XYZ file of C-alpha atoms in Angstrom:
630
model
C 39.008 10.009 43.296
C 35.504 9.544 45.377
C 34.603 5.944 45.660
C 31.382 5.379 44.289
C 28.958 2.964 45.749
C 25.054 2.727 45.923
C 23.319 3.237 49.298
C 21.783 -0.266 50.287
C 19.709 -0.940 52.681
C 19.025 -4.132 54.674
C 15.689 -6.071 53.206
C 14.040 -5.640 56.362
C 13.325 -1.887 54.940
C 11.217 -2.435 51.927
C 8.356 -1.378 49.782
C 4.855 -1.984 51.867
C 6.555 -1.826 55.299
C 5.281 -1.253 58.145
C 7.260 0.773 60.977
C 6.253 0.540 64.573
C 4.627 3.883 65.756
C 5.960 6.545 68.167
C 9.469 5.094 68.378
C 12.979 4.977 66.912
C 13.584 3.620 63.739
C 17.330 2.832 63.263
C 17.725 3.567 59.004
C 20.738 0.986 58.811
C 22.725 0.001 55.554
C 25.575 0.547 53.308
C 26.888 3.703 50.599
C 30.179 5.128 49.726
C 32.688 4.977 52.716
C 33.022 9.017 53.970
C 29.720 9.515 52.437
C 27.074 12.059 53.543
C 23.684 10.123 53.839
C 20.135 11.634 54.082
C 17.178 9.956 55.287
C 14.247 11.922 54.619
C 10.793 10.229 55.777
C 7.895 11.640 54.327
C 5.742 12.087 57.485
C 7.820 14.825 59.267
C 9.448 16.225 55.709
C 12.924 16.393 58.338
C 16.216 15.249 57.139
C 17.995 13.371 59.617
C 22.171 12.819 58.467
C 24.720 10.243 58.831
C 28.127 9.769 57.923
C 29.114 6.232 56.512
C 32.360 5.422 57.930
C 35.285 3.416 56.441
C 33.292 -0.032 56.026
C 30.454 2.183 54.155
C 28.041 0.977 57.141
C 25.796 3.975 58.057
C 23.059 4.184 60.783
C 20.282 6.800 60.534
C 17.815 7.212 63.901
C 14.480 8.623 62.768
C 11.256 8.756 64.944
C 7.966 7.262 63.683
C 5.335 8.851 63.759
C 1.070 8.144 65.176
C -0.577 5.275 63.053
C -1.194 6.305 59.489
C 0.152 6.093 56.315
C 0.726 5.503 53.808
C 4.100 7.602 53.270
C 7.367 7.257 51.414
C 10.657 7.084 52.623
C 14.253 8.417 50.772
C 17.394 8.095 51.406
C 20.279 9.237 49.650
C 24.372 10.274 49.618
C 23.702 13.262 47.334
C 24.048 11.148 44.257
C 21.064 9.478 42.053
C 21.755 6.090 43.669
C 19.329 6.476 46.245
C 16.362 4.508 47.626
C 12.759 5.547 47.718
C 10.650 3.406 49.943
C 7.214 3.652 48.980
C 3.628 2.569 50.629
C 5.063 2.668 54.017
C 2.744 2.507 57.336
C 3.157 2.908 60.615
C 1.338 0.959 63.254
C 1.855 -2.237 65.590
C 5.031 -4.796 65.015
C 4.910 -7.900 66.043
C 7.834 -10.456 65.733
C 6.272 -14.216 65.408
C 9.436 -16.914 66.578
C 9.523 -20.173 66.808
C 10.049 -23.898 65.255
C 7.260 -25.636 63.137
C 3.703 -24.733 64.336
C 4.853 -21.301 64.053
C 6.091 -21.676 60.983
C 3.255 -23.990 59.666
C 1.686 -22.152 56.793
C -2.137 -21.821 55.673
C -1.565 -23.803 52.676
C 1.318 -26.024 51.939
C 1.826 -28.803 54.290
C -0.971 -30.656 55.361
C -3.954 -28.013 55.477
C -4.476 -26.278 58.669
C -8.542 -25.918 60.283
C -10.498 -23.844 57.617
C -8.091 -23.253 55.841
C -9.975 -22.664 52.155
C -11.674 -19.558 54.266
C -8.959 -17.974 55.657
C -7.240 -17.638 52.415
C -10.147 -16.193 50.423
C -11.175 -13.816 53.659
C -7.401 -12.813 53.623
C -7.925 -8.934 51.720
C -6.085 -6.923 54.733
C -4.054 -3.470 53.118
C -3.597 -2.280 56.525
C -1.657 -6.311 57.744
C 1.733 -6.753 56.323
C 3.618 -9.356 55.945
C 7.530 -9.774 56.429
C 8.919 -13.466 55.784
C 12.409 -14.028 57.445
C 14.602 -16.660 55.109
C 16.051 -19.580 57.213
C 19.703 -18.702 57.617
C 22.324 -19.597 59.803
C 25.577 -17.828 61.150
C 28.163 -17.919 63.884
C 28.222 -14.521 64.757
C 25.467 -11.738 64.650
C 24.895 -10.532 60.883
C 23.130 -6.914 59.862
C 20.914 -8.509 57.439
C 18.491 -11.167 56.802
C 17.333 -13.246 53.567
C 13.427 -12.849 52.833
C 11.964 -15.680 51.911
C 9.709 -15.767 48.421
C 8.404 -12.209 48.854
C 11.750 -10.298 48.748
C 10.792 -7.871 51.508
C 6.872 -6.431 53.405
C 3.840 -7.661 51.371
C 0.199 -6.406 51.890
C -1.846 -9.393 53.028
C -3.448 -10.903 50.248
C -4.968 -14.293 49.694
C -2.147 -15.284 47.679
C 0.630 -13.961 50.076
C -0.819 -15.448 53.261
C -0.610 -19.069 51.885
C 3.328 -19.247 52.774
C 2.627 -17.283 55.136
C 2.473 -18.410 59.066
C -0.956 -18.902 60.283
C -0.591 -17.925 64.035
C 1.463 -15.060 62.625
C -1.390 -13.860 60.490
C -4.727 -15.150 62.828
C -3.032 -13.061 65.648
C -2.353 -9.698 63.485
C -6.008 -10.046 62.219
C -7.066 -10.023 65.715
C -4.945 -7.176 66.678
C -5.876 -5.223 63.261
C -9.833 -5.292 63.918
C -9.207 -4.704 67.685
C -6.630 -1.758 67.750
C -8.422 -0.307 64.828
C -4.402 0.507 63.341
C -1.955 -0.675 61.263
C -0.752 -3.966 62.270
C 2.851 -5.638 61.026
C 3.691 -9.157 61.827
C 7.226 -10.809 61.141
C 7.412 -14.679 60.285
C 11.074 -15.859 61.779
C 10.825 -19.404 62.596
C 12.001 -22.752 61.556
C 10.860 -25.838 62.117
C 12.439 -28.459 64.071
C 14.526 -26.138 66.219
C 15.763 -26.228 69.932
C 15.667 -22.739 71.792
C 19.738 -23.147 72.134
C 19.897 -21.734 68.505
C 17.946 -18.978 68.906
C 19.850 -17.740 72.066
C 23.499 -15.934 71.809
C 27.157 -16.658 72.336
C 26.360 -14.502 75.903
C 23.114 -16.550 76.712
C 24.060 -19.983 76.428
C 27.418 -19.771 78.437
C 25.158 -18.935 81.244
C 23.122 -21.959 80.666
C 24.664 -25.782 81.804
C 24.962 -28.159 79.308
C 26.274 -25.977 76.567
C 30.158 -25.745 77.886
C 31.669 -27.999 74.902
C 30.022 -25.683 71.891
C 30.681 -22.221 74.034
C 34.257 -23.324 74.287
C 34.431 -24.870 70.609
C 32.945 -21.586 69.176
C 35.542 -19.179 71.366
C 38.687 -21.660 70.804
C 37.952 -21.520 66.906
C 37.016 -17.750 66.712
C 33.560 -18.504 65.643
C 34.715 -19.746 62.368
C 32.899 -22.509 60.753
C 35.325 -24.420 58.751
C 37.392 -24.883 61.546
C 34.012 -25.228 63.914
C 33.380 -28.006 61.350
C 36.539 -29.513 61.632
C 36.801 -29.947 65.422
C 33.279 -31.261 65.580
C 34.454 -33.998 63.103
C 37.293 -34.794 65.016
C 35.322 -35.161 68.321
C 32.418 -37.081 66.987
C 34.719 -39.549 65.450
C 36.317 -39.582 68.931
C 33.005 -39.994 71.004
C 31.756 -42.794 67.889
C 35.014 -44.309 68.536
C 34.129 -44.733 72.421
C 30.654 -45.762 72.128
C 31.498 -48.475 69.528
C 33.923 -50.082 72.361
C 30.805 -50.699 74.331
C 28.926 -52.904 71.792
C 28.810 -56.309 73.130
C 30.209 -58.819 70.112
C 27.448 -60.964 68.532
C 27.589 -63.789 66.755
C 26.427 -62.663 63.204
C 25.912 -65.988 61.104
C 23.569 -67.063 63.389
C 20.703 -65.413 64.677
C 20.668 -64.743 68.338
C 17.686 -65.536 70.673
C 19.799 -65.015 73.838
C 19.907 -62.897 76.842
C 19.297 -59.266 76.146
C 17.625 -60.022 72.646
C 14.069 -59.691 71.943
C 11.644 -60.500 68.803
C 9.435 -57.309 67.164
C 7.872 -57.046 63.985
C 9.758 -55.867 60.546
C 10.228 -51.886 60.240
C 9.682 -50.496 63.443
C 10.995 -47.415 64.538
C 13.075 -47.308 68.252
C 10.163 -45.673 69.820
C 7.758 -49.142 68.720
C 10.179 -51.803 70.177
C 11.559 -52.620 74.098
C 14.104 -50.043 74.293
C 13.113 -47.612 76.326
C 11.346 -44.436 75.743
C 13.743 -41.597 73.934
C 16.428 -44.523 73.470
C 19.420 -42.769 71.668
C 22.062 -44.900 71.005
C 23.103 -48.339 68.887
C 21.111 -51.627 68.406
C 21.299 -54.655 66.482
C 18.763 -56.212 64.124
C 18.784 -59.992 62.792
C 16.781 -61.407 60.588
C 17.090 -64.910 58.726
C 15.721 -65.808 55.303
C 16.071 -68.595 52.931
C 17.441 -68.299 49.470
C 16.529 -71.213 47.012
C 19.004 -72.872 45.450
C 18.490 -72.051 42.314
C 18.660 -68.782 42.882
C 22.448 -68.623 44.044
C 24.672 -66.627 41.953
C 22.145 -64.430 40.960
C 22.543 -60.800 41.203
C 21.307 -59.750 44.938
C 20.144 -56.103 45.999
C 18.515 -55.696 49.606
C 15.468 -53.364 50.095
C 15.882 -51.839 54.048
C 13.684 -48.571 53.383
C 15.328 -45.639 55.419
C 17.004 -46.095 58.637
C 17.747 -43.080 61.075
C 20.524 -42.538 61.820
C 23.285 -45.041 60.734
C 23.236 -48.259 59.586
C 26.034 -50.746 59.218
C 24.752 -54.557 56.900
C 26.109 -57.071 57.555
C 25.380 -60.669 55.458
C 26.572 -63.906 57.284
C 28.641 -62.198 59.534
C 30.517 -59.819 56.664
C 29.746 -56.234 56.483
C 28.124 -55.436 52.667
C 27.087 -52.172 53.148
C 26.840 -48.545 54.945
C 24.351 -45.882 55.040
C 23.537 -42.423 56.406
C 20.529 -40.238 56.614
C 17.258 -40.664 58.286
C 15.589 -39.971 54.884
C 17.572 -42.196 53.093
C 15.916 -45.676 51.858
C 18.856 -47.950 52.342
C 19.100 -50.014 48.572
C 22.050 -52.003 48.801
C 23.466 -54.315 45.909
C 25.472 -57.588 47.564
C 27.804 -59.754 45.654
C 26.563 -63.156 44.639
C 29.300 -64.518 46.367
C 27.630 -63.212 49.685
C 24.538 -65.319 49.068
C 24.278 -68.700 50.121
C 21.838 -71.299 49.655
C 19.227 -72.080 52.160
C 19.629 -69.651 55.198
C 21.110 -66.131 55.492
C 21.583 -64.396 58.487
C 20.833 -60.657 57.822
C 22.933 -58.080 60.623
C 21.818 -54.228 60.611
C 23.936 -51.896 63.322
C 21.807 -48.978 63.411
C 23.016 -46.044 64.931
C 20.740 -43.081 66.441
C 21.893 -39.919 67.954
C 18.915 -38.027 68.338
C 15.209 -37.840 67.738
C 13.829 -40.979 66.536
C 15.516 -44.069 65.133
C 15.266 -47.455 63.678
C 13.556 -49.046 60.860
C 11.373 -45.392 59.050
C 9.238 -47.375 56.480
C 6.630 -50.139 56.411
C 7.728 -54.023 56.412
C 6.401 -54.005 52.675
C 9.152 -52.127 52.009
C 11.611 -54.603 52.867
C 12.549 -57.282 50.843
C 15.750 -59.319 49.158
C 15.660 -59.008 45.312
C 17.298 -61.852 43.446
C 17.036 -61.876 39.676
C 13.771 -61.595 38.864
C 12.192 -62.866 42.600
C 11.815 -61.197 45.871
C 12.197 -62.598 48.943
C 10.366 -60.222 51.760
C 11.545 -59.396 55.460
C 7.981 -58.927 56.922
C 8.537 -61.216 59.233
C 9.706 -60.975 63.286
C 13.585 -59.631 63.797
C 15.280 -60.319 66.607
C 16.903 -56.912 68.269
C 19.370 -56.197 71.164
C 20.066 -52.888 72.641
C 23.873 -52.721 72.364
C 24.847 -49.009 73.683
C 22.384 -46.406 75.280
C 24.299 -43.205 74.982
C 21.928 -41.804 77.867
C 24.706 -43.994 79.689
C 27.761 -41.590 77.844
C 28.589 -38.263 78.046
C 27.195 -36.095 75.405
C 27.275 -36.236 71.702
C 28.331 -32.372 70.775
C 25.663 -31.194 67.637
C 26.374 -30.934 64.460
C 27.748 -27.534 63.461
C 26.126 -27.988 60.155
C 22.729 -28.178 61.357
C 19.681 -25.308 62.728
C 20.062 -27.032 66.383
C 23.669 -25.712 67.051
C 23.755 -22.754 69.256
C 23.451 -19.299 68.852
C 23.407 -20.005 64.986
C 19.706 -18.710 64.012
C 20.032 -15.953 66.541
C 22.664 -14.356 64.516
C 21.208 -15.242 61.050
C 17.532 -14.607 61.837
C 16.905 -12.479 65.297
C 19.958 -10.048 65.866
C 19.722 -9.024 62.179
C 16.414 -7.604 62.693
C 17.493 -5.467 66.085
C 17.393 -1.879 64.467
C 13.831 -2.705 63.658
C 11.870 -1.205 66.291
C 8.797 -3.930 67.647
C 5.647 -3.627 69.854
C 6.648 -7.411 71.348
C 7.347 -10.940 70.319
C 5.205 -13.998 70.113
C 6.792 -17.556 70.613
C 5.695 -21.069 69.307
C 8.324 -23.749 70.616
C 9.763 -26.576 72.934
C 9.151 -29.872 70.978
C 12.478 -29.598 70.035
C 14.061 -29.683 73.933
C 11.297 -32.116 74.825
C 14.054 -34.532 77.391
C 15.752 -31.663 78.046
C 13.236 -30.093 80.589
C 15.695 -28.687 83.535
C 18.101 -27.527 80.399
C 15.236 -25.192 79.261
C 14.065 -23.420 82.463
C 17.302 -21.470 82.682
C 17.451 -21.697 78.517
C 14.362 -19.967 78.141
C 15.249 -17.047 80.205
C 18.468 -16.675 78.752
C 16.847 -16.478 75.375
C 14.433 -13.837 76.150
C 16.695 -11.493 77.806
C 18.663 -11.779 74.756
C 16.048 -10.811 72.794
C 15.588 -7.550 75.365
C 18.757 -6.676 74.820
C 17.933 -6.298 71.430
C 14.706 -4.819 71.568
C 14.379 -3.612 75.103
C 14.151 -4.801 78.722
C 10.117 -4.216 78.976
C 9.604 -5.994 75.084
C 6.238 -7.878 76.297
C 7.050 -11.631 75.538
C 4.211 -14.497 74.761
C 4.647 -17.602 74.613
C 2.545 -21.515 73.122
C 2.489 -23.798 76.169
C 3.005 -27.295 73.957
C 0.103 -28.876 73.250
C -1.107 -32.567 74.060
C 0.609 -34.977 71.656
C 1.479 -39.065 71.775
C -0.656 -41.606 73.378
C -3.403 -40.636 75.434
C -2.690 -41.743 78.830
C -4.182 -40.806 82.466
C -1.299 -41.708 84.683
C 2.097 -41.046 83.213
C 4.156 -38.900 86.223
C 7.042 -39.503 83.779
C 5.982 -37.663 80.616
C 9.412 -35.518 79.790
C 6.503 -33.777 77.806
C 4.848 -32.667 80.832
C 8.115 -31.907 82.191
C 8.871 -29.654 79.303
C 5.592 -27.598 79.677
C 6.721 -27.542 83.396
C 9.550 -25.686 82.159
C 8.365 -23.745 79.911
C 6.682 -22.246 82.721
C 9.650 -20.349 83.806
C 9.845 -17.974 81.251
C 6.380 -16.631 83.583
C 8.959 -15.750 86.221
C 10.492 -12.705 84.344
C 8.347 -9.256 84.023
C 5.881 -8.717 81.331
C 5.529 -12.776 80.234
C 2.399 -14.664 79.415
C 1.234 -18.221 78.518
C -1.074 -18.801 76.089
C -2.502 -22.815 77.211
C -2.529 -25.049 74.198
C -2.903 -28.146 76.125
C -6.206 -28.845 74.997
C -5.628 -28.453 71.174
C -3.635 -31.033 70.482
C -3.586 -34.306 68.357
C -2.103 -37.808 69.967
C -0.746 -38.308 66.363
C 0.198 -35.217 64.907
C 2.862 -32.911 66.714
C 1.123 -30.212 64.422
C -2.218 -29.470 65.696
C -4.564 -27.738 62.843
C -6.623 -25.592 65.128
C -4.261 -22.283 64.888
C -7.081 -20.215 64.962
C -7.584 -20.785 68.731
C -3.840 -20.834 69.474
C -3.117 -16.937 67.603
C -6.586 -16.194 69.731
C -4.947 -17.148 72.888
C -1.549 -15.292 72.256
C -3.377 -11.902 70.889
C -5.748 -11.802 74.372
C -2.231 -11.740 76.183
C -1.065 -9.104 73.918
C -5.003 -6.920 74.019
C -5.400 -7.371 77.962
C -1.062 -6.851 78.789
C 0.285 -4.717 76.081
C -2.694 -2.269 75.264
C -4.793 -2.548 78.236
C -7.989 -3.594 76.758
C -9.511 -5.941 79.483
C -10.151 -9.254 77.873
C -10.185 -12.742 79.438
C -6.488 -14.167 78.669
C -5.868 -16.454 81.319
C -7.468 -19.219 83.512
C -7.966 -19.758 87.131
C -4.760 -21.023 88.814
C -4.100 -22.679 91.631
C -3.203 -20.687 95.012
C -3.772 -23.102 97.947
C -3.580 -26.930 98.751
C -4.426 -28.193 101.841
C -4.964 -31.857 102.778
C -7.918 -33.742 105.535
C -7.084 -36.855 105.776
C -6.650 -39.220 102.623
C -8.295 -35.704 100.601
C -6.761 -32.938 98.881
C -8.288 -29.580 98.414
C -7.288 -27.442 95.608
C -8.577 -23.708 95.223
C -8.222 -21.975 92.255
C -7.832 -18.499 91.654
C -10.991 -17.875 90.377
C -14.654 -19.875 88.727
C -14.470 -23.337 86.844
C -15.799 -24.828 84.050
C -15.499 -28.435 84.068
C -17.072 -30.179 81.300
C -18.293 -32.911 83.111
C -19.394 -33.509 86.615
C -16.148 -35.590 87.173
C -12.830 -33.642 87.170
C -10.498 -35.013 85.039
C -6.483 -34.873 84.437
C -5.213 -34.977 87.827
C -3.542 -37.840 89.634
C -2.145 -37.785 93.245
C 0.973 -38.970 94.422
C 2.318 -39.804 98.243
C 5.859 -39.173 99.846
C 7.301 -41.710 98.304
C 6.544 -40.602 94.446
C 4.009 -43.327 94.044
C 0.859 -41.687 91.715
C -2.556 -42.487 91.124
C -5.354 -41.460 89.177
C -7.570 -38.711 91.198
C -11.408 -38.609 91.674
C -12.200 -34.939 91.665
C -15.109 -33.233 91.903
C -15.815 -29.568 92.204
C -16.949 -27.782 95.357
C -18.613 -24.803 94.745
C -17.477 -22.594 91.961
C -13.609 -22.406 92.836
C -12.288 -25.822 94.927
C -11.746 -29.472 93.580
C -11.870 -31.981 96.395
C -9.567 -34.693 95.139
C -8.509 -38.301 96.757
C -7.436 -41.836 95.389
C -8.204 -44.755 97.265
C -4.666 -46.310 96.494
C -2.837 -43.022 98.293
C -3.283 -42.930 101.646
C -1.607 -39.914 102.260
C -1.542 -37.923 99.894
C 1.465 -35.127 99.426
C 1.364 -33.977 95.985
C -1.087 -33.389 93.246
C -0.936 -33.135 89.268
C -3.204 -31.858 86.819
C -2.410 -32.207 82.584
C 0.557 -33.949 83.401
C 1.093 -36.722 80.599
C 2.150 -36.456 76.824
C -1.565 -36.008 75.855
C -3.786 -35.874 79.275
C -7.384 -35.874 79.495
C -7.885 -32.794 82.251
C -11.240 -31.018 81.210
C -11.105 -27.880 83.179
C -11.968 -24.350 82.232
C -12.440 -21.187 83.263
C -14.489 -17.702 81.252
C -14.440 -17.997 77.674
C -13.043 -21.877 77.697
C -9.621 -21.252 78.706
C -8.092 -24.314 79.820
C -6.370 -24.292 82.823
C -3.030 -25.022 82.679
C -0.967 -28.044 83.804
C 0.837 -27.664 86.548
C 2.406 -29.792 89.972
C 2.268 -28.788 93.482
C 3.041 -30.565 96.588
C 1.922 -29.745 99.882
């Protein structure tokens, strides 16, 4: 007897999609195993045939036709179990990656610039929408989860409020330029490093990744057992570090060598030790318990601590908590509590990202009975272990930074899809990681060719300006990250949009998308469809040096906007940097010196967390940051 079986097709083929015009569209899904399907599209009327073989998986090549629509598509094993596609265009298809500020949504989180206006402005038939679920995996999947929409949507001011807002800004640009249908495909998730979005293939080309590449092959690219060895090993490598901790004397509170006073519920990143500290560090603080208070129920307030904490009360450990989330409320035996002084102990372990104390002082506080006793005061802290000092902690399997895992889930699925080109908004995630990411970045793109094909035009968000404000920083591992980013230029048919300028020093999400989408669709107008539009500053090409004076011409007209050039420093032979006087010289040169650097070898421009630079070239395109030595 025939097995019987409906034909199913991935969610990626919907209702209201869009199809990218005058190529192949791969008609991929499931039906009875030895089953005849048809795939009939309604803009040729031609049948094209495939057989599903033994796993029912059937794959069904059918060219698209010009922009138009709107047309239907069937497909069918002979049976009435079919699928009818309806409302189907074909046009432009865009795939829009990345972590957070890709993903950041018109309305939802924290409102992004005008946002009330793009929402009720958003009445676009001819702009879909497709919203990629996050998923993970350890090897590539044929399918993806949509998030919320279940599949293409026409953009409408209620679908575009989930939706991303560099996604959509950019495929409004392209829709009223090209004059066609325009698709755009949301596939981000916040938070993530470019290591997950890169393959098995990709990162065993790539140093730094040797443990997880061998991890994944040795346990078949299982997760259970992935799961299991990465327990065993961090237990091993927490087992190490914790030999390194330096015993202190916890009933009393230390004032020694090595320990330091800061105010209550600071994060690392606030307190001496050391920018991007990763690693374990001890927290004392003393308070006094009245008398009449002892033998009292006692519950300590600590807010949340990232990572790890270990509490200890008069030298005995009390209490343990995980999660950076996590307000720490622990409840102490009476027997703990002593009258007059109590020496409060907090091990807090971080292995990544910030750490420390994640709430205000007011948050922490002793509770006894019906009083509360706060911990707003100094604590005394000692760095114990840096694990910059240790070889590396694997990552979690569990989480959306491991390798290769939202490449399989959330890129690969999508490879049958045919695309005009992909847009990318990431790095704050490898930020410390900047000589990782220059061969990372290249990797992950010519994965993504694979998939799509070697001349898929690729455009990429330069990070924006974020953290203090600071003029002379030749240390910023975010300058060194945009640095990197930069080599993704050095492969064929690559561009930078320059964000540099649209930051905020305190939010990592800037709200100004509109300008960032602008940026990315010139690349895609003046590279992709040869419309001639302004995409790209003047860049450096020479450097020359008279004297204690460098002179830096630029590819083409500035803009300052002032009549002092701003962001650059210069820096002699022995790495020592100053802050630059500049000054423009004619339309194209910056003459540039420091009285501190005598001779002068090397100059700088944008680099710090969030510089000040202030030049432009046609249309206000910053000029990007960049370092050259003679």
């Amino acid at each position: 007897m025939a097995l019987q079986a409906e034909v199913k097709l991935p969610n990626y083929l919907s209702d209201n999609m869009i199809v990218q015009r005058n190529a192949t569209l791969k008609v991929s899904g499931t039906a009875a195993p030895g089953s005849t399907v048809s795939v009939t599209p309604e803009w040729s009327g031609k049948t094209v045939k495939a057989k599903a073989g033994a796993d029912g998986k059937f794959v069904a090549k059918v060219a698209t036709p010009e922009a138009g629509g709107p047309w239907m598509l069937e497909v069918t094993d002979g049976t009435d179990k079919g699928v009818t596609l309806r409302n189907i265009l074909s046009g432009e298809v865009w795939l829009c990656a990345g972590q957070s500020n890709m993903e950041y949504p018109t309305r939802g989180w924290t409102e992004v610039m005008d946002a009330d206006r793009t929402i009720h402005t958003a009445q676009h038939p001819d702009l879909r929408l497709l919203h990629v679920a996050k998923k993970m995996a350890f090897t590539p999947q044929d399918n993806i989860e949509t998030a919320g929409f279940q599949g293409w949507q026409e953009c409408t001011p209620v679908t575009v409020q989930d939706f991303s807002t560099v996604a959509y800004h950019f495929g409004k640009r392209l829709l009223e330029e090209l004059k066609v249908p325009v698709g755009v495909i949301d596939c981000s998730w916040g938070g993530t490093p470019a290591e997950a979005w890169t393959s098995y293939e990709g990162i065993c080309g790539v140093p730094g990744f040797e443990y997880e590449a061998d991890a994944m092959k040795r346990c078949n690219f299982d997760g259970a057992a992935l799961s299991a060895d990465y327990d065993a090993c961090r237990a091993n490598w927490m087992a190490n570090a914790n030999k390194g901790v330096k015993p202190a004397d916890m009933t009393v509170l230390n004032e020694g060598e090595g320990w330091f006073s800061a105010p209550a519920g600071q994060p690392f990143e606030n307190i001496d030790l050391g920018a991007n500290f990763d690693g374990i560090a001890l927290a004392q603080y003393a308070f006094d318990v009245p008398e009449e208070l002892v033998g009292q129920p006692v519950k300590l307030h600590l807010g949340a601590i990232d990572d790890e904490d270990v509490t200890y009360l008069n030298g005995k450990e009390v209490a343990r908590g995980f999660g950076p989330n996590n307000p720490r409320h622990y409840t102490v035996p009476a027997s703990d509590v002593k009258a007059g002084k109590n020496i409060l102990t907090i091990r807090m372990t971080d292995t990544g990202g910030g750490g420390g104390f994640q709430n205000p002082a007011s948050d922490m506080y002793v509770e006894i009975g019906d009083k509360r006793i706060g911990l707003d005061g100094n604590w005394q802290y000692f760095k114990a272990v840096d694990f910059a000092t240790l070889p590396k902690l694997p990552v979690s399997v569990d989480g959306s930074s491991y390798p290769t895992v939202l490449y399989n889930a959330m890129a690969s699925p999508l490879k049958n899809l045919p695309i005009a080109g992909t847009i990318w908004y990431q790095g704050c995630a490898n930020v410390g990681r900047a000589d990782q990411y220059r061969p990372l970045i290249k990797a992950m793109v010519n994965d993504w060719r694979k998939l799509w094909g070697e001349n898929m035009p690729f455009y990429f968000v330069q990070l924006a300006g974020y953290l203090e404000p600071k003029s002379l920083q030749p240390d910023s591992e975010w300058a060194a990250l945009r640095d990197a980013q930069t080599a993704a230029l050095e492969l064929p048919n690559t561009g930078m949009a320059v964000a540099i300028d649209l930051g905020n020093p305190g939010d990592i999400h800037p709200r100004n998308k509109q300008d960032v989408a602008d940026r990315l669709a010139r690349l895609a107008l003046n590279d992709t469809y040869g419309r001639p539009t302004v995409c790209r500053a003047p860049e450096l090409v020479s450097l020359s040096a008279d004297g204690n004076k460098l002179t830096a011409k630029f590819s083409g007209a500035l803009d300052p906007t002032s009549v002092a050039v701003t962001g650059f420093i210069i820096g002699d032979k022995d790495g020592n940097f100053e802050v630059a006087n500049g000054r423009l010289q004619g339309a194209d040169t910056v003459i540039l010196s420091s009285s501190k650097i005598k001779n002068p070898v090397e100059i700088r421009y944008d680099w710090a967390d969030y510089p000040g630079g202030n030049l432009y070239g046609a249309d206000h395109l910053p000029v990007a940051p960049f370092a050259k030595k003679l």
